[in-house]
mmCIF file of C-alpha atoms in Angstrom:
data_model
loop_
_atom_site.group_PDB
_atom_site.id
_atom_site.type_symbol
_atom_site.label_atom_id
_atom_site.label_comp_id
_atom_site.label_asym_id
_atom_site.label_seq_id
_atom_site.Cartn_x
_atom_site.Cartn_y
_atom_site.Cartn_z
ATOM 1 C CA MET Q 1 0.000 0.000 0.000
ATOM 2 C CA THR Q 2 2.727 2.419 1.011
ATOM 3 C CA LEU Q 3 4.550 1.588 -2.187
ATOM 4 C CA GLN Q 4 1.620 2.615 -4.309
ATOM 5 C CA LEU Q 5 1.099 5.911 -2.536
ATOM 6 C CA GLN Q 6 4.676 6.976 -2.657
ATOM 7 C CA ALA Q 7 5.248 6.172 -6.286
ATOM 8 C CA PRO Q 8 2.029 5.900 -8.210
ATOM 9 C CA SER Q 9 3.821 5.823 -11.542
ATOM 10 C CA PHE Q 10 5.726 2.878 -10.258
ATOM 11 C CA ALA Q 11 2.571 0.971 -9.575
ATOM 12 C CA ALA Q 12 1.131 1.899 -12.937
ATOM 13 C CA SER Q 13 4.169 0.987 -14.959
ATOM 14 C CA ILE Q 14 4.800 -2.338 -13.382
ATOM 15 C CA SER Q 15 1.698 -4.342 -13.790
ATOM 16 C CA SER Q 16 3.095 -7.373 -12.141
ATOM 17 C CA PHE Q 17 3.801 -5.498 -8.949
ATOM 18 C CA VAL Q 18 0.379 -4.863 -7.550
ATOM 19 C CA SER Q 19 -0.434 -4.175 -3.959
ATOM 20 C CA PRO Q 20 -0.024 -6.999 -1.499
ATOM 21 C CA LEU Q 21 -3.792 -7.204 -1.274
ATOM 22 C CA ASN Q 22 -4.128 -7.825 -4.986
ATOM 23 C CA ARG Q 23 -1.197 -10.142 -4.929
ATOM 24 C CA SER Q 24 -2.726 -12.253 -2.258
ATOM 25 C CA THR Q 25 -5.954 -12.627 -4.183
ATOM 26 C CA ARG Q 26 -3.974 -13.258 -7.360
ATOM 27 C CA ARG Q 27 -1.690 -15.768 -5.799
ATOM 28 C CA PRO Q 28 -4.022 -18.748 -5.764
ATOM 29 C CA VAL Q 29 -4.463 -18.335 -9.517
ATOM 30 C CA ILE Q 30 -0.724 -18.290 -10.067
ATOM 31 C CA ARG Q 31 -0.146 -21.187 -7.776
ATOM 32 C CA ALA Q 32 -2.908 -23.425 -8.967
ATOM 33 C CA LYS Q 33 -2.058 -25.772 -11.743
ATOM 34 C CA ALA Q 34 -4.916 -25.718 -14.178
ATOM 35 C CA GLU Q 35 -6.486 -29.110 -14.696
ATOM 36 C CA PRO Q 36 -7.595 -30.002 -18.190
ATOM 37 C CA SER Q 37 -11.259 -30.844 -18.701
ATOM 38 C CA ASP Q 38 -12.336 -34.458 -18.311
ATOM 39 C CA LYS Q 39 -13.727 -34.419 -21.816
ATOM 40 C CA SER Q 40 -10.430 -33.405 -23.375
ATOM 41 C CA VAL Q 41 -8.496 -35.889 -21.286
ATOM 42 C CA GLU Q 42 -10.780 -38.647 -22.512
ATOM 43 C CA ILE Q 43 -10.423 -37.512 -26.120
ATOM 44 C CA MET Q 44 -6.630 -37.441 -25.894
ATOM 45 C CA ARG Q 45 -6.552 -40.741 -24.041
ATOM 46 C CA LYS Q 46 -8.503 -42.434 -26.821
ATOM 47 C CA PHE Q 47 -6.395 -40.728 -29.446
ATOM 48 C CA SER Q 48 -3.178 -41.899 -27.778
ATOM 49 C CA GLU Q 49 -4.326 -45.509 -27.654
ATOM 50 C CA GLN Q 50 -5.443 -45.477 -31.278
ATOM 51 C CA TYR Q 51 -2.340 -43.771 -32.541
ATOM 52 C CA ALA Q 52 -0.012 -46.082 -30.611
ATOM 53 C CA ARG Q 53 -1.703 -49.063 -32.217
ATOM 54 C CA LYS Q 54 -1.672 -47.473 -35.628
ATOM 55 C CA SER Q 55 1.987 -46.498 -35.464
ATOM 56 C CA GLY Q 56 3.209 -49.670 -33.782
ATOM 57 C CA THR Q 57 4.547 -47.743 -30.812
ATOM 58 C CA TYR Q 58 4.205 -48.350 -27.091
ATOM 59 C CA PHE Q 59 3.625 -46.352 -23.960
ATOM 60 C CA CYS Q 60 6.382 -45.654 -21.503
ATOM 61 C CA VAL Q 61 7.142 -48.333 -18.942
ATOM 62 C CA ASP Q 62 6.366 -45.566 -16.435
ATOM 63 C CA LYS Q 63 2.704 -44.782 -17.156
ATOM 64 C CA GLY Q 64 3.036 -41.588 -15.143
ATOM 65 C CA VAL Q 65 4.907 -40.084 -18.073
ATOM 66 C CA THR Q 66 2.129 -41.128 -20.448
ATOM 67 C CA SER Q 67 -0.501 -39.692 -18.115
ATOM 68 C CA VAL Q 68 1.206 -36.339 -17.766
ATOM 69 C CA VAL Q 69 1.631 -35.961 -21.509
ATOM 70 C CA ILE Q 70 -2.003 -36.905 -22.186
ATOM 71 C CA LYS Q 71 -3.096 -34.276 -19.681
ATOM 72 C CA GLY Q 72 -0.740 -31.778 -21.274
ATOM 73 C CA LEU Q 73 -2.262 -32.424 -24.675
ATOM 74 C CA ALA Q 74 -5.737 -32.077 -23.181
ATOM 75 C CA ASP Q 75 -4.749 -28.822 -21.490
ATOM 76 C CA HIS Q 76 -3.576 -27.322 -24.772
ATOM 77 C CA LYS Q 77 -6.655 -28.600 -26.543
ATOM 78 C CA ASP Q 78 -8.729 -26.731 -23.965
ATOM 79 C CA SER Q 79 -6.753 -23.513 -24.097
ATOM 80 C CA LEU Q 80 -5.667 -23.393 -27.732
ATOM 81 C CA GLY Q 81 -8.188 -25.589 -29.516
ATOM 82 C CA ALA Q 82 -5.453 -27.956 -30.670
ATOM 83 C CA PRO Q 83 -3.282 -30.527 -28.826
ATOM 84 C CA LEU Q 84 0.030 -28.685 -29.051
ATOM 85 C CA CYS Q 85 2.995 -30.708 -27.859
ATOM 86 C CA PRO Q 86 3.372 -30.090 -24.106
ATOM 87 C CA CYS Q 87 7.093 -30.867 -24.103
ATOM 88 C CA ARG Q 88 8.251 -27.745 -25.868
ATOM 89 C CA HIS Q 89 8.710 -24.082 -25.069
ATOM 90 C CA TYR Q 90 7.050 -21.688 -27.511
ATOM 91 C CA ASP Q 91 7.255 -17.966 -28.218
ATOM 92 C CA ASP Q 92 3.648 -17.807 -29.348
ATOM 93 C CA LYS Q 93 1.452 -20.762 -28.523
ATOM 94 C CA PRO Q 94 -1.673 -19.771 -30.486
ATOM 95 C CA ALA Q 95 0.438 -19.150 -33.586
ATOM 96 C CA GLU Q 96 2.086 -22.543 -33.219
ATOM 97 C CA ALA Q 97 -1.256 -24.263 -32.715
ATOM 98 C CA GLY Q 98 -2.530 -22.572 -35.849
ATOM 99 C CA GLN Q 99 0.548 -23.469 -37.840
ATOM 100 C CA GLY Q 100 0.298 -27.146 -36.873
ATOM 101 C CA PHE Q 101 3.838 -28.533 -37.007
ATOM 102 C CA TRP Q 102 3.789 -29.317 -33.291
ATOM 103 C CA ASN Q 103 0.173 -30.403 -33.014
ATOM 104 C CA CYS Q 104 0.018 -34.001 -31.845
ATOM 105 C CA PRO Q 105 0.758 -36.148 -33.773
ATOM 106 C CA CYS Q 106 3.569 -33.781 -34.689
ATOM 107 C CA VAL Q 107 5.530 -33.875 -37.934
ATOM 108 C CA PRO Q 108 8.623 -35.551 -36.395
ATOM 109 C CA MET Q 109 6.366 -38.311 -35.072
ATOM 110 C CA ARG Q 110 4.468 -38.738 -38.297
ATOM 111 C CA GLU Q 111 7.624 -38.764 -40.404
ATOM 112 C CA ARG Q 112 10.173 -40.487 -38.188
ATOM 113 C CA LYS Q 113 8.275 -41.867 -35.182
ATOM 114 C CA GLU Q 114 10.215 -39.448 -32.983
ATOM 115 C CA CYS Q 115 8.308 -38.525 -29.850
ATOM 116 C CA HIS Q 116 10.490 -36.680 -27.326
ATOM 117 C CA CYS Q 117 7.498 -36.535 -24.974
ATOM 118 C CA MET Q 118 7.998 -40.237 -24.466
ATOM 119 C CA LEU Q 119 4.321 -40.771 -25.284
ATOM 120 C CA PHE Q 120 4.820 -42.995 -28.340
ATOM 121 C CA LEU Q 121 7.931 -45.137 -28.052
ATOM 122 C CA THR Q 122 9.286 -47.506 -30.666
ATOM 123 C CA PRO Q 123 9.798 -51.039 -29.323
ATOM 124 C CA ASP Q 124 13.591 -50.695 -29.353
ATOM 125 C CA ASN Q 125 13.468 -47.729 -26.977
ATOM 126 C CA ASP Q 126 14.826 -48.455 -23.475
ATOM 127 C CA PHE Q 127 11.816 -46.794 -21.884
ATOM 128 C CA ALA Q 128 9.177 -48.569 -23.998
ATOM 129 C CA GLY Q 129 6.761 -50.776 -22.064
ATOM 130 C CA PRO Q 130 4.578 -53.587 -23.381
ATOM 131 C CA GLU Q 131 1.296 -51.680 -23.472
ATOM 132 C CA GLN Q 132 -0.631 -49.646 -25.978
ATOM 133 C CA ALA Q 133 -3.503 -48.944 -23.630
ATOM 134 C CA ILE Q 134 -4.073 -46.698 -20.647
ATOM 135 C CA SER Q 135 -7.211 -46.279 -18.582
ATOM 136 C CA LEU Q 136 -8.688 -43.099 -17.201
ATOM 137 C CA GLU Q 137 -8.136 -44.536 -13.754
ATOM 138 C CA GLU Q 138 -4.423 -44.944 -14.418
ATOM 139 C CA ILE Q 139 -4.217 -41.363 -15.611
ATOM 140 C CA ARG Q 140 -6.022 -40.086 -12.545
ATOM 141 C CA GLU Q 141 -3.916 -42.058 -10.125
ATOM 142 C CA SER Q 142 -0.613 -41.131 -11.728
ATOM 143 C CA THR Q 143 -1.372 -37.436 -11.726
ATOM 144 C CA ALA Q 144 -3.206 -37.238 -8.420
ATOM 145 C CA ASN Q 145 -0.324 -35.478 -6.690
ATOM 146 C CA MET Q 146 -0.018 -32.710 -9.251
ATOM 147 C CA MET P 1 6.487 -15.523 -5.575
ATOM 148 C CA ALA P 2 9.004 -17.856 -4.159
ATOM 149 C CA VAL P 3 11.638 -20.343 -5.004
ATOM 150 C CA SER P 4 11.776 -23.287 -2.719
ATOM 151 C CA VAL P 5 14.800 -25.380 -1.985
ATOM 152 C CA THR P 6 14.554 -28.985 -0.937
ATOM 153 C CA ALA P 7 16.763 -30.713 1.557
ATOM 154 C CA SER P 8 19.119 -31.483 -1.285
ATOM 155 C CA THR P 9 19.115 -27.795 -2.204
ATOM 156 C CA ILE P 10 17.194 -27.798 -5.460
ATOM 157 C CA LEU P 11 15.955 -24.315 -6.289
ATOM 158 C CA SER P 12 12.729 -24.073 -8.186
ATOM 159 C CA LEU P 13 11.510 -21.011 -10.061
ATOM 160 C CA SER P 14 7.804 -21.182 -10.573
ATOM 161 C CA SER P 15 6.597 -17.628 -10.044
ATOM 162 C CA ASP P 16 5.658 -15.079 -12.580
ATOM 163 C CA ARG P 17 7.508 -12.103 -13.915
ATOM 164 C CA THR P 18 8.855 -10.906 -10.657
ATOM 165 C CA THR P 19 12.457 -10.270 -9.991
ATOM 166 C CA ARG P 20 12.157 -11.352 -6.402
ATOM 167 C CA LEU P 21 12.748 -14.967 -5.685
ATOM 168 C CA ALA P 22 12.965 -16.613 -2.339
ATOM 169 C CA ALA P 23 14.697 -19.892 -1.816
ATOM 170 C CA ALA P 24 13.656 -22.007 1.100
ATOM 171 C CA ALA P 25 15.257 -25.192 2.250
ATOM 172 C CA ALA P 26 12.620 -27.706 3.164
ATOM 173 C CA SER P 27 13.014 -31.238 4.259
ATOM 174 C CA SER P 28 10.073 -32.598 2.349
ATOM 175 C CA SER P 29 9.586 -33.706 -1.199
ATOM 176 C CA SER P 30 10.884 -32.170 -4.344
ATOM 177 C CA SER P 31 7.542 -31.286 -5.863
ATOM 178 C CA SER P 32 8.166 -27.877 -4.490
ATOM 179 C CA CYS P 33 6.479 -25.691 -7.048
ATOM 180 C CA SER P 34 3.387 -25.538 -4.926
ATOM 181 C CA LYS P 35 5.247 -24.636 -1.797
ATOM 182 C CA LEU P 36 5.387 -20.961 -2.547
ATOM 183 C CA SER P 37 6.258 -18.976 0.482
ATOM 184 C CA SER P 38 3.226 -17.085 1.588
ATOM 185 C CA SER P 39 5.038 -14.235 3.197
ATOM 186 C CA THR P 40 7.192 -12.862 0.391
ATOM 187 C CA SER P 41 4.432 -10.522 -0.678
ATOM 188 C CA LEU P 42 4.784 -8.655 2.594
ATOM 189 C CA ARG P 43 8.380 -7.814 1.992
ATOM 190 C CA PHE P 44 8.928 -4.986 -0.428
ATOM 191 C CA PRO P 45 12.284 -3.423 0.225
ATOM 192 C CA ALA P 46 12.935 0.087 -0.958
ATOM 193 C CA GLN P 47 15.138 -1.165 -3.797
ATOM 194 C CA LEU P 48 12.099 -2.561 -5.562
ATOM 195 C CA ARG P 49 10.997 0.913 -6.526
ATOM 196 C CA ARG P 50 13.755 0.841 -9.080
ATOM 197 C CA VAL P 51 12.592 -2.388 -10.592
ATOM 198 C CA ARG P 52 11.295 -2.230 -14.138
ATOM 199 C CA ILE P 53 9.087 -4.730 -15.808
ATOM 200 C CA GLY P 54 10.651 -7.128 -18.217
ATOM 201 C CA THR P 55 14.161 -6.639 -16.914
ATOM 202 C CA GLN P 56 15.997 -9.307 -15.096
ATOM 203 C CA ASP P 57 18.818 -6.938 -14.282
ATOM 204 C CA SER P 58 17.463 -5.229 -11.234
ATOM 205 C CA ARG P 59 19.947 -4.313 -8.604
ATOM 206 C CA PRO P 60 20.898 -7.535 -6.937
ATOM 207 C CA ARG P 61 19.812 -7.767 -3.356
ATOM 208 C CA LEU P 62 20.267 -10.565 -0.935
ATOM 209 C CA LEU P 63 17.552 -10.433 1.630
ATOM 210 C CA PRO P 64 18.145 -12.874 4.449
ATOM 211 C CA ARG P 65 14.932 -13.846 6.110
ATOM 212 C CA VAL P 66 14.300 -14.591 9.711
ATOM 213 C CA GLU P 67 14.033 -18.292 8.951
ATOM 214 C CA ALA P 68 17.535 -19.613 8.796
ATOM 215 C CA LYS P 69 17.243 -21.645 5.642
ATOM 216 C CA LYS P 70 15.717 -19.149 3.262
ATOM 217 C CA GLN P 71 17.464 -16.933 0.783
ATOM 218 C CA THR P 72 16.124 -14.316 -1.566
ATOM 219 C CA PHE P 73 17.530 -13.541 -4.965
ATOM 220 C CA SER P 74 16.487 -10.543 -6.989
ATOM 221 C CA SER P 75 16.896 -12.296 -10.298
ATOM 222 C CA PHE P 76 18.033 -15.403 -12.028
ATOM 223 C CA GLN P 77 21.237 -13.562 -12.942
ATOM 224 C CA ASP P 78 21.826 -12.844 -9.287
ATOM 225 C CA LEU P 79 21.316 -16.499 -8.473
ATOM 226 C CA LEU P 80 23.922 -17.458 -11.073
ATOM 227 C CA ALA P 81 26.335 -14.771 -9.929
ATOM 228 C CA THR P 82 26.188 -15.640 -6.253
ATOM 229 C CA SER P 83 26.470 -19.383 -6.693
ATOM 230 C CA GLU P 84 29.850 -20.735 -5.701
ATOM 231 C CA LYS P 85 29.326 -23.996 -7.517
ATOM 232 C CA PRO P 86 28.397 -24.645 -11.128
ATOM 233 C CA VAL P 87 24.627 -24.579 -11.577
ATOM 234 C CA LEU P 88 22.580 -27.225 -13.354
ATOM 235 C CA VAL P 89 19.383 -25.612 -14.601
ATOM 236 C CA ASP P 90 16.419 -27.764 -15.569
ATOM 237 C CA PHE P 91 13.990 -25.966 -17.868
ATOM 238 C CA TYR P 92 10.658 -27.750 -17.542
ATOM 239 C CA ALA P 93 6.901 -27.416 -17.909
ATOM 240 C CA THR P 94 4.119 -28.750 -15.718
ATOM 241 C CA TRP P 95 2.565 -31.070 -18.272
ATOM 242 C CA CYS P 96 5.779 -32.274 -19.849
ATOM 243 C CA GLY P 97 5.993 -36.007 -19.093
ATOM 244 C CA PRO P 98 9.767 -36.461 -19.305
ATOM 245 C CA CYS P 99 10.244 -33.368 -17.101
ATOM 246 C CA GLN P 100 8.155 -34.890 -14.331
ATOM 247 C CA PHE P 101 9.988 -38.163 -14.846
ATOM 248 C CA MET P 102 13.258 -36.331 -14.152
ATOM 249 C CA ALA P 103 12.075 -34.713 -10.922
ATOM 250 C CA PRO P 104 13.045 -37.542 -8.541
ATOM 251 C CA ILE P 105 16.181 -38.187 -10.562
ATOM 252 C CA LEU P 106 17.253 -34.569 -10.121
ATOM 253 C CA ASN P 107 16.642 -34.923 -6.409
ATOM 254 C CA GLU P 108 18.871 -37.935 -6.253
ATOM 255 C CA VAL P 109 21.616 -36.376 -8.360
ATOM 256 C CA SER P 110 21.477 -33.208 -6.313
ATOM 257 C CA ILE P 111 22.219 -35.235 -3.195
ATOM 258 C CA THR P 112 24.878 -37.363 -4.840
ATOM 259 C CA LEU P 113 26.718 -34.372 -6.290
ATOM 260 C CA ASN P 114 25.854 -31.959 -3.514
ATOM 261 C CA ASP P 115 29.313 -30.488 -3.219
ATOM 262 C CA LYS P 116 29.902 -30.266 -6.964
ATOM 263 C CA ILE P 117 26.812 -28.635 -8.383
ATOM 264 C CA GLN P 118 23.722 -26.592 -7.490
ATOM 265 C CA VAL P 119 20.479 -27.778 -9.055
ATOM 266 C CA VAL P 120 17.851 -25.221 -10.118
ATOM 267 C CA LYS P 121 14.516 -25.862 -11.834
ATOM 268 C CA ILE P 122 12.813 -23.226 -13.952
ATOM 269 C CA ASP P 123 9.170 -23.446 -14.983
ATOM 270 C CA THR P 124 9.268 -22.156 -18.556
ATOM 271 C CA GLU P 125 5.607 -21.197 -18.466
ATOM 272 C CA LYS P 126 6.141 -18.980 -15.450
ATOM 273 C CA TYR P 127 9.469 -17.597 -16.625
ATOM 274 C CA PRO P 128 9.137 -17.475 -20.426
ATOM 275 C CA SER P 129 11.657 -14.628 -20.685
ATOM 276 C CA ILE P 130 14.419 -16.713 -19.169
ATOM 277 C CA ALA P 131 13.510 -19.625 -21.432
ATOM 278 C CA ASP P 132 13.551 -17.314 -24.465
ATOM 279 C CA LYS P 133 16.879 -15.857 -23.461
ATOM 280 C CA TYR P 134 18.524 -19.258 -23.583
ATOM 281 C CA ASN P 135 16.630 -20.396 -26.685
ATOM 282 C CA ILE P 136 14.887 -23.247 -24.976
ATOM 283 C CA GLN P 137 12.844 -25.388 -27.346
ATOM 284 C CA ALA P 138 12.486 -29.022 -26.377
ATOM 285 C CA LEU P 139 11.714 -29.844 -22.779
ATOM 286 C CA PRO P 140 13.394 -30.843 -20.582
ATOM 287 C CA THR P 141 16.519 -28.892 -21.471
ATOM 288 C CA PHE P 142 19.406 -28.944 -19.031
ATOM 289 C CA ILE P 143 22.046 -26.223 -19.041
ATOM 290 C CA ILE P 144 25.114 -26.362 -16.836
ATOM 291 C CA PHE P 145 26.240 -22.839 -15.974
ATOM 292 C CA LYS P 146 29.804 -22.097 -14.983
ATOM 293 C CA ASP P 147 30.755 -18.591 -13.885
ATOM 294 C CA GLY P 148 27.289 -17.454 -14.850
ATOM 295 C CA GLU P 149 27.560 -18.564 -18.468
ATOM 296 C CA PRO P 150 26.134 -21.657 -20.199
ATOM 297 C CA PHE P 151 28.857 -24.253 -20.308
ATOM 298 C CA ASP P 152 27.070 -27.397 -21.445
ATOM 299 C CA ARG P 153 23.599 -28.072 -22.718
ATOM 300 C CA PHE P 154 21.564 -31.211 -23.350
ATOM 301 C CA GLU P 155 17.941 -32.258 -23.750
ATOM 302 C CA GLY P 156 15.702 -35.130 -22.860
ATOM 303 C CA ALA P 157 15.142 -37.543 -20.021
ATOM 304 C CA MET P 158 17.811 -39.956 -18.854
ATOM 305 C CA THR P 159 18.662 -42.181 -15.910
ATOM 306 C CA ALA P 160 20.360 -40.884 -12.779
ATOM 307 C CA ASP P 161 23.601 -42.635 -13.743
ATOM 308 C CA GLN P 162 23.603 -41.059 -17.168
ATOM 309 C CA LEU P 163 22.963 -37.616 -15.711
ATOM 310 C CA VAL P 164 25.707 -37.954 -13.106
ATOM 311 C CA GLU P 165 28.123 -39.112 -15.769
ATOM 312 C CA ARG P 166 27.252 -36.211 -18.025
ATOM 313 C CA ILE P 167 27.711 -33.672 -15.232
ATOM 314 C CA GLU P 168 30.983 -35.140 -14.031
ATOM 315 C CA THR P 169 32.389 -35.383 -17.530
ATOM 316 C CA THR P 170 31.419 -31.802 -18.255
ATOM 317 C CA LEU P 171 32.871 -30.411 -15.057
ATOM 318 C CA LYS P 172 36.154 -32.183 -15.596
ATOM 319 C CA VAL P 173 36.823 -30.048 -18.661
ATOM 320 C CA LYS P 174 38.006 -26.806 -17.122
#
């Protein structure tokens, strides 16, 4: 509060530095990890199973990895309208989602079966498990602590 | 707006666009992004009036807190500058599977190599400017900083043994 009164231009020019009161009401939003919608998770879960079968790839031996990626895809589908790869950093997410190179299944996966998310693993990969299926329950349990 | 440090001294940046970071040593698990200190918002030292948005280069300020284990850094640059050991930085995202896979491995490596390296995790969605600065693309990306500058850089998940070997090999080249 004192900060704002003493230097009003300061408060105006730095939008991220709001008063402690605002910060404390903002904080839960910053802290909370947004959960993707159940509908999108189910869509991406089904997609992952189908695409693994179609491409002859397998899920990670650690299904937690699979679960997190599926939720990441669902989260981007919710926020961007397209399942942008969750294992990349982007300058402009909406632009990337519109452009499509990194929409799952991304071009590297389609062309060379390269999935650095460890969602679709070729059988020779050290981390590849024996399964091409994952249940909603597995996803929920693996990501319950997030 | 805090950085929390686990028992094995992993620092985790998961707050947004602020140049104030607080590191806290905690003895519990490494999923420390949620353990944001609730009292940093009450501490606005006078120096913050000079802070400008979008700049990481605010005047460095070390603000020791009452709690013995916490430290505050004014920026990522300050963190790099004040570290006596080389720093391994893990650039990650919440919903990146391999990044979450690496979390316990980083914990383990941080303990194993405690005297050789400082481990820091940066949430690229909360700190996009830092991620942009170092041209981060695939996640996870690991950068080993020596004397404040990137010294080695590699991507992807790996086992604890592989990570330890990579770090030790890199640090041997002086």
